[in-house]
């Protein structure tokens, strides 16, 4: 009898473990256009962190990542954006740290086509990747893998000359392996997640353009290898990232603070609301489908309440003015006597 109970417990444990593994489809991630992600970055203590182990049913504890500064990732339609004519196949534009990364998304793969921005002021550079670099394939699950090679040429005027221009050629061989699944713990939340290990082997060659002799090699060839560990869930591709060098020394680490717009959120339709305009310049209105709302509260990304109103009991609430608050994402909590509902507004 004891043996039967023991075997039963083992089989139950195996069953529970097997159902914990997730698969991410492209549909799970929703519509990226309009999505905004805010990440916290660690600039003081990455050396004390660890990306943890590969394998099944892992627990990755990243609660040690500090929030020293924040970075915003915004996805937009590429139409009409700077350098968009250089990337006619782009379906997405990712704006981050003043740079625009052009992406191609066909529901089976997301590829990076290249980027545009001011790298060396005042010149704006457009840098295609040839061929495009694969970022992720779908369905995305444990042991998914892919590899490839991509090349970029970054060229800019040189002052003073000679040479008249500098060209940096970066050749990258990369491999990606979904090397683990389990639970990821960040300073804010715990997620069922898959881990992607993305390894880049990069060779940098520098050339100078000399009048009369054309392009000539200058300097030495540089070799570099980085490993980026990224954690994804079924509704978010940007939970956390740790980047190391080939020896395992951590170079940077980040985790998700908030995500809004474009991501699929399941809503109680009888209690739905809308915020308009959204994004806004600070003034917006909330339309409420449920007239039994009695309280509205608004918080910033660090949890400080910036607005509160009670006794609503109507469908359209008066215009709210947050123009005196910093730009960013604000969370709207809407309450009745029985339910609560959350909305988000972006002020820019």
mmCIF file of C-alpha atoms in Angstrom:
data_model
loop_
_atom_site.group_PDB
_atom_site.id
_atom_site.type_symbol
_atom_site.label_atom_id
_atom_site.label_comp_id
_atom_site.label_asym_id
_atom_site.label_seq_id
_atom_site.Cartn_x
_atom_site.Cartn_y
_atom_site.Cartn_z
ATOM 1 C CA UNK A 1 0.000 0.000 0.000
ATOM 2 C CA UNK A 2 2.819 2.401 0.909
ATOM 3 C CA UNK A 3 4.530 1.613 -2.394
ATOM 4 C CA UNK A 4 1.320 2.373 -4.305
ATOM 5 C CA UNK A 5 0.918 5.686 -2.470
ATOM 6 C CA UNK A 6 4.542 6.557 -3.164
ATOM 7 C CA UNK A 7 4.205 5.753 -6.863
ATOM 8 C CA UNK A 8 0.981 7.723 -6.976
ATOM 9 C CA UNK A 9 2.681 10.735 -5.442
ATOM 10 C CA UNK A 10 5.546 10.502 -7.922
ATOM 11 C CA UNK A 11 3.180 10.268 -10.883
ATOM 12 C CA UNK A 12 1.142 13.211 -9.585
ATOM 13 C CA UNK A 13 4.305 15.233 -9.178
ATOM 14 C CA UNK A 14 5.393 14.429 -12.712
ATOM 15 C CA UNK A 15 1.980 15.380 -14.019
ATOM 16 C CA UNK A 16 2.028 18.699 -12.193
ATOM 17 C CA UNK A 17 5.544 19.391 -13.427
ATOM 18 C CA UNK A 18 4.674 18.638 -17.037
ATOM 19 C CA UNK A 19 1.721 21.037 -17.031
ATOM 20 C CA UNK A 20 3.903 23.866 -15.735
ATOM 21 C CA UNK A 21 5.870 24.168 -18.973
ATOM 22 C CA UNK A 22 4.519 26.898 -21.253
ATOM 23 C CA UNK A 23 4.523 27.516 -24.994
ATOM 24 C CA UNK A 24 4.307 31.064 -26.316
ATOM 25 C CA UNK A 25 2.485 31.684 -29.576
ATOM 26 C CA UNK A 26 2.647 34.970 -31.451
ATOM 27 C CA UNK A 27 -0.997 35.567 -30.572
ATOM 28 C CA UNK A 28 -0.151 35.388 -26.849
ATOM 29 C CA UNK A 29 1.892 38.587 -27.134
ATOM 30 C CA UNK A 30 -0.881 40.690 -28.667
ATOM 31 C CA UNK A 31 -0.513 43.708 -30.935
ATOM 32 C CA UNK A 32 2.808 45.463 -30.414
ATOM 33 C CA UNK A 33 1.894 48.727 -32.150
ATOM 34 C CA UNK A 34 1.180 51.224 -29.380
ATOM 35 C CA UNK A 35 2.789 49.084 -26.680
ATOM 36 C CA UNK A 36 5.044 50.795 -24.147
ATOM 37 C CA UNK A 37 7.362 48.926 -21.772
ATOM 38 C CA UNK A 38 9.272 50.523 -18.909
ATOM 39 C CA UNK A 39 12.311 48.639 -17.629
ATOM 40 C CA UNK A 40 14.424 49.143 -14.518
ATOM 41 C CA UNK A 41 18.179 48.892 -15.096
ATOM 42 C CA UNK A 42 20.903 47.971 -12.626
ATOM 43 C CA UNK A 43 24.099 50.029 -12.824
ATOM 44 C CA UNK A 44 25.500 49.317 -9.351
ATOM 45 C CA UNK A 45 25.268 45.626 -8.439
ATOM 46 C CA UNK A 46 25.171 43.410 -11.576
ATOM 47 C CA UNK A 47 28.264 41.511 -10.416
ATOM 48 C CA UNK A 48 26.271 40.071 -7.493
ATOM 49 C CA UNK A 49 23.592 38.643 -9.791
ATOM 50 C CA UNK A 50 23.389 35.311 -11.571
ATOM 51 C CA UNK A 51 21.306 34.189 -14.561
ATOM 52 C CA UNK A 52 20.834 30.837 -12.825
ATOM 53 C CA UNK A 53 20.705 27.391 -14.342
ATOM 54 C CA UNK A 54 19.314 25.946 -17.539
ATOM 55 C CA UNK A 55 16.807 23.105 -17.561
ATOM 56 C CA UNK A 56 13.249 22.221 -16.669
ATOM 57 C CA UNK A 57 11.237 23.487 -13.707
ATOM 58 C CA UNK A 58 13.774 26.120 -12.640
ATOM 59 C CA UNK A 59 13.324 28.962 -10.159
ATOM 60 C CA UNK A 60 15.251 32.069 -11.199
ATOM 61 C CA UNK A 61 15.537 34.613 -8.397
ATOM 62 C CA UNK A 62 16.363 38.042 -9.824
ATOM 63 C CA UNK A 63 15.108 40.065 -6.871
ATOM 64 C CA UNK A 64 18.625 41.451 -6.461
ATOM 65 C CA UNK A 65 18.366 43.639 -9.582
ATOM 66 C CA UNK A 66 18.446 47.294 -8.556
ATOM 67 C CA UNK A 67 16.337 50.065 -10.095
ATOM 68 C CA UNK A 68 19.058 52.651 -10.734
ATOM 69 C CA UNK A 69 17.583 54.141 -13.880
ATOM 70 C CA UNK A 70 14.674 53.441 -16.204
ATOM 71 C CA UNK A 71 14.457 52.789 -19.906
ATOM 72 C CA UNK A 72 11.369 53.064 -22.105
ATOM 73 C CA UNK A 73 10.633 50.839 -25.103
ATOM 74 C CA UNK A 74 7.866 52.087 -27.377
ATOM 75 C CA UNK A 75 6.492 50.231 -30.410
ATOM 76 C CA UNK A 76 5.035 52.318 -33.230
ATOM 77 C CA UNK A 77 3.958 51.934 -36.822
ATOM 78 C CA UNK A 78 7.023 52.489 -39.022
ATOM 79 C CA UNK A 79 5.106 54.578 -41.566
ATOM 80 C CA UNK A 80 6.539 58.077 -41.862
ATOM 81 C CA UNK A 81 9.243 57.605 -39.248
ATOM 82 C CA UNK A 82 12.852 58.716 -39.655
ATOM 83 C CA UNK A 83 14.718 56.492 -42.166
ATOM 84 C CA UNK A 84 11.591 54.393 -42.765
ATOM 85 C CA UNK A 85 12.194 54.499 -46.538
ATOM 86 C CA UNK A 86 15.397 52.535 -45.923
ATOM 87 C CA UNK A 87 13.387 49.690 -44.346
ATOM 88 C CA UNK A 88 10.393 49.118 -46.675
ATOM 89 C CA UNK A 89 9.670 45.650 -45.235
ATOM 90 C CA UNK A 90 9.377 46.895 -41.646
ATOM 91 C CA UNK A 91 6.097 46.241 -39.856
ATOM 92 C CA UNK A 92 7.183 47.656 -36.463
ATOM 93 C CA UNK A 93 9.400 50.444 -35.189
ATOM 94 C CA UNK A 94 10.919 50.145 -31.716
ATOM 95 C CA UNK A 95 12.004 53.468 -30.194
ATOM 96 C CA UNK A 96 14.573 53.155 -27.425
ATOM 97 C CA UNK A 97 17.171 55.598 -26.072
ATOM 98 C CA UNK A 98 16.732 57.884 -29.060
ATOM 99 C CA UNK A 99 17.309 55.107 -31.605
ATOM 100 C CA UNK A 100 14.717 53.533 -33.904
ATOM 101 C CA UNK A 101 15.012 49.789 -34.493
ATOM 102 C CA UNK A 102 13.032 48.561 -37.493
ATOM 103 C CA UNK A 103 11.457 45.108 -37.161
ATOM 104 C CA UNK A 104 9.663 42.617 -39.362
ATOM 105 C CA UNK A 105 6.894 40.537 -37.763
ATOM 106 C CA UNK A 106 4.932 37.955 -39.762
ATOM 107 C CA UNK A 107 3.537 35.965 -36.779
ATOM 108 C CA UNK A 108 6.087 33.163 -37.214
ATOM 109 C CA UNK A 109 9.257 35.201 -36.690
ATOM 110 C CA UNK A 110 10.351 38.644 -35.514
ATOM 111 C CA UNK A 111 13.489 39.958 -37.206
ATOM 112 C CA UNK A 112 15.604 43.062 -36.714
ATOM 113 C CA UNK A 113 16.089 44.825 -40.052
ATOM 114 C CA UNK A 114 18.406 47.549 -38.777
ATOM 115 C CA UNK A 115 18.327 50.848 -36.940
ATOM 116 C CA UNK A 116 18.420 54.604 -37.389
ATOM 117 C CA UNK A 117 19.518 57.467 -35.160
ATOM 118 C CA UNK A 118 22.264 59.865 -34.174
ATOM 119 C CA UNK A 119 25.275 57.813 -33.092
ATOM 120 C CA UNK A 120 27.919 60.504 -33.562
ATOM 121 C CA UNK A 121 26.352 64.003 -33.535
ATOM 122 C CA UNK A 122 25.138 65.657 -35.612
ATOM 123 C CA UNK A 123 24.798 62.997 -38.319
ATOM 124 C CA UNK A 124 21.797 60.671 -38.507
ATOM 125 C CA UNK A 125 22.876 57.193 -39.557
ATOM 126 C CA UNK A 126 20.747 54.499 -41.161
ATOM 127 C CA UNK A 127 22.239 51.045 -40.604
ATOM 128 C CA UNK A 128 20.619 47.986 -42.268
ATOM 129 C CA UNK A 129 21.356 44.445 -41.086
ATOM 130 C CA UNK A 130 22.185 42.094 -43.969
ATOM 131 C CA UNK A 131 20.537 39.668 -43.754
ATOM 132 C CA UNK A 132 18.107 40.596 -40.943
ATOM 133 C CA UNK A 133 18.863 39.189 -37.492
ATOM 134 C CA UNK A 134 16.266 36.777 -36.109
ATOM 135 C CA UNK A 135 15.082 37.773 -32.625
ATOM 136 C CA UNK A 136 12.485 35.086 -31.903
ATOM 137 C CA UNK A 137 10.528 32.364 -33.694
ATOM 138 C CA UNK A 138 7.036 31.022 -32.943
ATOM 139 C CA UNK A 139 5.817 28.833 -31.406
ATOM 140 C CA UNK A 140 8.400 29.560 -28.732
ATOM 141 C CA UNK A 141 8.924 26.706 -26.293
ATOM 142 C CA UNK A 142 11.540 24.696 -24.400
ATOM 143 C CA UNK A 143 14.510 23.665 -26.591
ATOM 144 C CA UNK A 144 13.491 25.938 -29.481
ATOM 145 C CA UNK A 145 16.668 26.936 -31.328
ATOM 146 C CA UNK A 146 17.847 28.896 -34.336
ATOM 147 C CA UNK A 147 21.077 30.459 -35.610
ATOM 148 C CA UNK A 148 22.293 32.846 -38.258
ATOM 149 C CA UNK A 149 24.769 35.450 -39.402
ATOM 150 C CA UNK A 150 24.222 39.155 -39.948
ATOM 151 C CA UNK A 151 26.406 42.061 -41.014
ATOM 152 C CA UNK A 152 26.149 45.820 -40.586
ATOM 153 C CA UNK A 153 28.208 48.718 -41.936
ATOM 154 C CA UNK A 154 28.387 51.917 -39.904
ATOM 155 C CA UNK A 155 29.905 54.759 -41.895
ATOM 156 C CA UNK A 156 30.462 58.371 -40.841
ATOM 157 C CA UNK A 157 32.639 61.364 -41.799
ATOM 158 C CA UNK A 158 35.977 61.711 -40.049
ATOM 159 C CA UNK A 159 37.132 65.093 -38.776
ATOM 160 C CA UNK A 160 39.937 65.959 -38.972
ATOM 161 C CA UNK A 161 40.959 63.967 -42.030
ATOM 162 C CA UNK A 162 42.653 61.850 -43.212
ATOM 163 C CA UNK A 163 40.965 59.497 -43.481
ATOM 164 C CA UNK A 164 37.955 61.320 -44.890
ATOM 165 C CA UNK A 165 35.476 58.718 -43.648
ATOM 166 C CA UNK A 166 35.407 55.813 -41.232
ATOM 167 C CA UNK A 167 33.550 52.558 -41.849
ATOM 168 C CA UNK A 168 33.019 49.933 -39.156
ATOM 169 C CA UNK A 169 31.939 46.506 -40.386
ATOM 170 C CA UNK A 170 30.361 44.291 -37.738
ATOM 171 C CA UNK A 171 29.850 40.636 -38.560
ATOM 172 C CA UNK A 172 27.777 38.707 -36.049
ATOM 173 C CA UNK A 173 27.239 34.971 -35.837
ATOM 174 C CA UNK A 174 24.480 34.171 -33.378
ATOM 175 C CA UNK A 175 22.724 31.220 -31.804
ATOM 176 C CA UNK A 176 19.540 31.116 -29.772
ATOM 177 C CA UNK A 177 18.371 28.319 -27.478
ATOM 178 C CA UNK A 178 15.350 28.284 -25.207
ATOM 179 C CA UNK A 179 17.330 26.569 -22.492
ATOM 180 C CA UNK A 180 14.933 26.516 -19.557
ATOM 181 C CA UNK A 181 11.448 26.942 -18.169
ATOM 182 C CA UNK A 182 10.113 27.580 -14.692
ATOM 183 C CA UNK A 183 9.279 30.512 -12.433
ATOM 184 C CA UNK A 184 11.035 33.869 -12.641
ATOM 185 C CA UNK A 185 11.010 36.132 -9.577
ATOM 186 C CA UNK A 186 11.693 39.841 -10.134
ATOM 187 C CA UNK A 187 11.552 42.632 -7.535
ATOM 188 C CA UNK A 188 7.906 43.186 -8.547
ATOM 189 C CA UNK A 189 6.315 39.879 -9.582
ATOM 190 C CA UNK A 190 6.659 36.146 -10.147
ATOM 191 C CA UNK A 191 6.057 34.825 -13.666
ATOM 192 C CA UNK A 192 5.843 31.393 -15.294
ATOM 193 C CA UNK A 193 8.516 31.889 -17.925
ATOM 194 C CA UNK A 194 10.760 30.514 -20.624
ATOM 195 C CA UNK A 195 14.417 31.551 -20.819
ATOM 196 C CA UNK A 196 16.129 32.391 -24.094
ATOM 197 C CA UNK A 197 19.933 32.166 -24.231
ATOM 198 C CA UNK A 198 21.099 34.342 -27.127
ATOM 199 C CA UNK A 199 24.837 34.170 -27.899
ATOM 200 C CA UNK A 200 26.542 36.660 -30.218
ATOM 201 C CA UNK A 201 30.027 36.130 -31.670
ATOM 202 C CA UNK A 202 31.013 39.502 -33.110
ATOM 203 C CA UNK A 203 33.938 40.559 -35.304
ATOM 204 C CA UNK A 204 34.558 44.297 -35.778
ATOM 205 C CA UNK A 205 36.750 45.563 -38.600
ATOM 206 C CA UNK A 206 37.506 49.262 -39.146
ATOM 207 C CA UNK A 207 38.334 50.912 -42.474
ATOM 208 C CA UNK A 208 39.313 54.430 -43.472
ATOM 209 C CA UNK A 209 38.719 56.124 -46.806
ATOM 210 C CA UNK A 210 41.828 57.815 -48.192
ATOM 211 C CA UNK A 211 41.806 59.949 -51.322
ATOM 212 C CA UNK A 212 43.746 58.137 -54.019
ATOM 213 C CA UNK A 213 43.741 54.733 -52.345
ATOM 214 C CA UNK A 214 40.109 54.186 -51.331
ATOM 215 C CA UNK A 215 39.093 52.088 -48.342
ATOM 216 C CA UNK A 216 41.990 50.697 -46.307
ATOM 217 C CA UNK A 217 42.026 48.695 -43.032
ATOM 218 C CA UNK A 218 42.910 50.788 -39.997
ATOM 219 C CA UNK A 219 43.480 49.541 -36.479
ATOM 220 C CA UNK A 220 43.129 45.960 -35.338
ATOM 221 C CA UNK A 221 40.274 43.488 -35.678
ATOM 222 C CA UNK A 222 38.230 43.188 -32.486
ATOM 223 C CA UNK A 223 36.506 40.011 -31.324
ATOM 224 C CA UNK A 224 33.739 39.968 -28.746
ATOM 225 C CA UNK A 225 31.237 37.449 -27.410
ATOM 226 C CA UNK A 226 28.158 38.268 -25.354
ATOM 227 C CA UNK A 227 25.437 36.050 -23.925
ATOM 228 C CA UNK A 228 22.011 37.541 -23.319
ATOM 229 C CA UNK A 229 19.561 35.692 -21.074
ATOM 230 C CA UNK A 230 15.989 36.877 -21.611
ATOM 231 C CA UNK A 231 12.835 35.695 -19.860
ATOM 232 C CA UNK A 232 9.467 35.675 -21.605
ATOM 233 C CA UNK A 233 5.957 34.855 -20.436
ATOM 234 C CA UNK A 234 2.786 34.187 -22.402
ATOM 235 C CA UNK A 235 1.766 37.836 -22.333
ATOM 236 C CA UNK A 236 5.067 39.679 -22.150
ATOM 237 C CA UNK A 237 8.394 39.343 -24.003
ATOM 238 C CA UNK A 238 10.359 41.732 -21.778
ATOM 239 C CA UNK A 239 10.195 40.393 -18.208
ATOM 240 C CA UNK A 240 13.924 40.489 -17.471
ATOM 241 C CA UNK A 241 17.319 40.385 -19.171
ATOM 242 C CA UNK A 242 20.854 39.648 -17.990
ATOM 243 C CA UNK A 243 23.805 40.104 -20.353
ATOM 244 C CA UNK A 244 27.215 38.545 -19.683
ATOM 245 C CA UNK A 245 30.533 38.301 -21.461
ATOM 246 C CA UNK A 246 31.991 34.952 -22.545
ATOM 247 C CA UNK A 247 33.467 34.416 -19.059
ATOM 248 C CA UNK A 248 30.118 34.940 -17.350
ATOM 249 C CA UNK A 249 30.825 38.434 -16.002
ATOM 250 C CA UNK A 250 27.539 40.324 -15.902
ATOM 251 C CA UNK A 251 27.524 43.497 -17.987
ATOM 252 C CA UNK A 252 23.965 44.691 -17.387
ATOM 253 C CA UNK A 253 20.628 43.568 -15.982
ATOM 254 C CA UNK A 254 17.057 44.834 -16.242
ATOM 255 C CA UNK A 255 13.493 43.888 -15.322
ATOM 256 C CA UNK A 256 10.006 44.998 -16.315
ATOM 257 C CA UNK A 257 8.295 47.716 -14.287
ATOM 258 C CA UNK A 258 5.161 48.157 -16.390
ATOM 259 C CA UNK A 259 3.647 47.446 -19.792
ATOM 260 C CA UNK A 260 0.733 49.177 -21.430
ATOM 261 C CA UNK A 261 -1.114 49.374 -24.758
ATOM 262 C CA UNK A 262 -1.030 46.780 -27.476
ATOM 263 C CA UNK A 263 -0.818 43.808 -25.088
ATOM 264 C CA UNK A 264 -3.857 41.548 -24.794
ATOM 265 C CA UNK A 265 -5.642 42.208 -21.509
ATOM 266 C CA UNK A 266 -8.717 40.165 -20.609
ATOM 267 C CA UNK A 267 -11.472 42.573 -19.559
ATOM 268 C CA UNK A 268 -14.851 42.237 -17.885
ATOM 269 C CA UNK A 269 -16.940 43.775 -20.672
ATOM 270 C CA UNK A 270 -19.802 44.726 -18.335
ATOM 271 C CA UNK A 271 -17.316 46.813 -16.380
ATOM 272 C CA UNK A 272 -15.268 48.170 -19.285
ATOM 273 C CA UNK A 273 -14.032 51.721 -19.504
ATOM 274 C CA UNK A 274 -12.013 53.821 -21.892
ATOM 275 C CA UNK A 275 -9.591 56.684 -21.492
ATOM 276 C CA UNK A 276 -9.419 59.393 -24.137
ATOM 277 C CA UNK A 277 -7.263 60.793 -25.492
ATOM 278 C CA UNK A 278 -4.654 58.145 -24.703
ATOM 279 C CA UNK A 279 -1.776 58.956 -24.943
ATOM 280 C CA UNK A 280 -2.517 62.492 -23.782
ATOM 281 C CA UNK A 281 -0.679 65.679 -22.887
ATOM 282 C CA UNK A 282 -1.984 65.437 -19.320
ATOM 283 C CA UNK A 283 -5.707 66.105 -19.659
ATOM 284 C CA UNK A 284 -8.026 63.163 -20.318
ATOM 285 C CA UNK A 285 -11.523 61.837 -19.692
ATOM 286 C CA UNK A 286 -12.685 58.433 -18.476
ATOM 287 C CA UNK A 287 -15.819 56.928 -20.017
ATOM 288 C CA UNK A 288 -17.419 54.303 -17.765
ATOM 289 C CA UNK A 289 -19.749 51.610 -19.030
ATOM 290 C CA UNK A 290 -20.828 50.810 -15.479
ATOM 291 C CA UNK A 291 -22.575 53.752 -13.792
ATOM 292 C CA UNK A 292 -22.103 52.216 -10.322
ATOM 293 C CA UNK A 293 -18.462 53.307 -10.072
ATOM 294 C CA UNK A 294 -17.892 55.067 -6.769
ATOM 295 C CA UNK A 295 -14.115 55.662 -6.652
ATOM 296 C CA UNK A 296 -11.309 56.446 -9.105
ATOM 297 C CA UNK A 297 -7.647 56.470 -8.040
ATOM 298 C CA UNK A 298 -4.576 57.144 -10.182
ATOM 299 C CA UNK A 299 -1.006 56.070 -9.333
ATOM 300 C CA UNK A 300 2.376 56.661 -10.944
ATOM 301 C CA UNK A 301 4.798 53.829 -11.790
ATOM 302 C CA UNK A 302 6.347 53.786 -8.304
ATOM 303 C CA UNK A 303 2.960 53.494 -6.577
ATOM 304 C CA UNK A 304 2.405 57.089 -5.434
ATOM 305 C CA UNK A 305 -1.236 58.193 -5.583
ATOM 306 C CA UNK A 306 -1.581 61.340 -7.703
ATOM 307 C CA UNK A 307 -5.383 61.573 -7.985
ATOM 308 C CA UNK A 308 -8.468 60.346 -6.140
ATOM 309 C CA UNK A 309 -12.188 60.981 -6.542
ATOM 310 C CA UNK A 310 -15.174 59.388 -4.802
ATOM 311 C CA UNK A 311 -18.926 59.314 -5.360
ATOM 312 C CA UNK A 312 -18.736 59.061 -9.155
ATOM 313 C CA UNK A 313 -21.972 57.222 -10.037
ATOM 314 C CA UNK A 314 -22.106 58.386 -13.659
ATOM 315 C CA UNK A 315 -20.940 57.218 -17.066
ATOM 316 C CA UNK A 316 -18.571 60.065 -18.018
ATOM 317 C CA UNK A 317 -16.196 61.432 -15.411
ATOM 318 C CA UNK A 318 -15.015 65.043 -15.574
ATOM 319 C CA UNK A 319 -11.765 65.836 -17.361
ATOM 320 C CA UNK A 320 -8.772 64.881 -15.228
ATOM 321 C CA UNK A 321 -5.775 67.206 -15.303
ATOM 322 C CA UNK A 322 -2.319 65.714 -14.612
ATOM 323 C CA UNK A 323 -0.347 68.305 -16.583
ATOM 324 C CA UNK A 324 1.650 69.194 -13.466
ATOM 325 C CA UNK A 325 3.005 65.636 -13.211
ATOM 326 C CA UNK A 326 5.966 64.152 -15.130
ATOM 327 C CA UNK A 327 5.468 62.350 -18.430
ATOM 328 C CA UNK A 328 5.084 58.604 -18.147
ATOM 329 C CA UNK A 329 2.603 55.809 -17.507
ATOM 330 C CA UNK A 330 -0.123 56.196 -14.876
ATOM 331 C CA UNK A 331 -2.352 53.422 -13.541
ATOM 332 C CA UNK A 332 -6.057 54.065 -13.043
ATOM 333 C CA UNK A 333 -7.930 51.993 -10.448
ATOM 334 C CA UNK A 334 -11.719 52.051 -10.823
ATOM 335 C CA UNK A 335 -13.878 50.684 -7.997
ATOM 336 C CA UNK A 336 -17.499 49.729 -7.382
ATOM 337 C CA UNK A 337 -18.756 48.212 -4.192
ATOM 338 C CA UNK A 338 -17.954 44.720 -5.498
ATOM 339 C CA UNK A 339 -15.371 44.934 -8.264
ATOM 340 C CA UNK A 340 -12.235 46.767 -9.250
ATOM 341 C CA UNK A 341 -10.816 47.383 -12.685
ATOM 342 C CA UNK A 342 -7.538 48.809 -13.966
ATOM 343 C CA UNK A 343 -6.758 51.107 -16.872
ATOM 344 C CA UNK A 344 -3.558 52.837 -17.988
ATOM 345 C CA UNK A 345 -2.904 56.250 -19.474
ATOM 346 C CA UNK A 346 0.278 57.538 -21.083
ATOM 347 C CA UNK A 347 1.195 61.206 -20.623
ATOM 348 C CA UNK A 348 3.752 62.682 -22.974
#
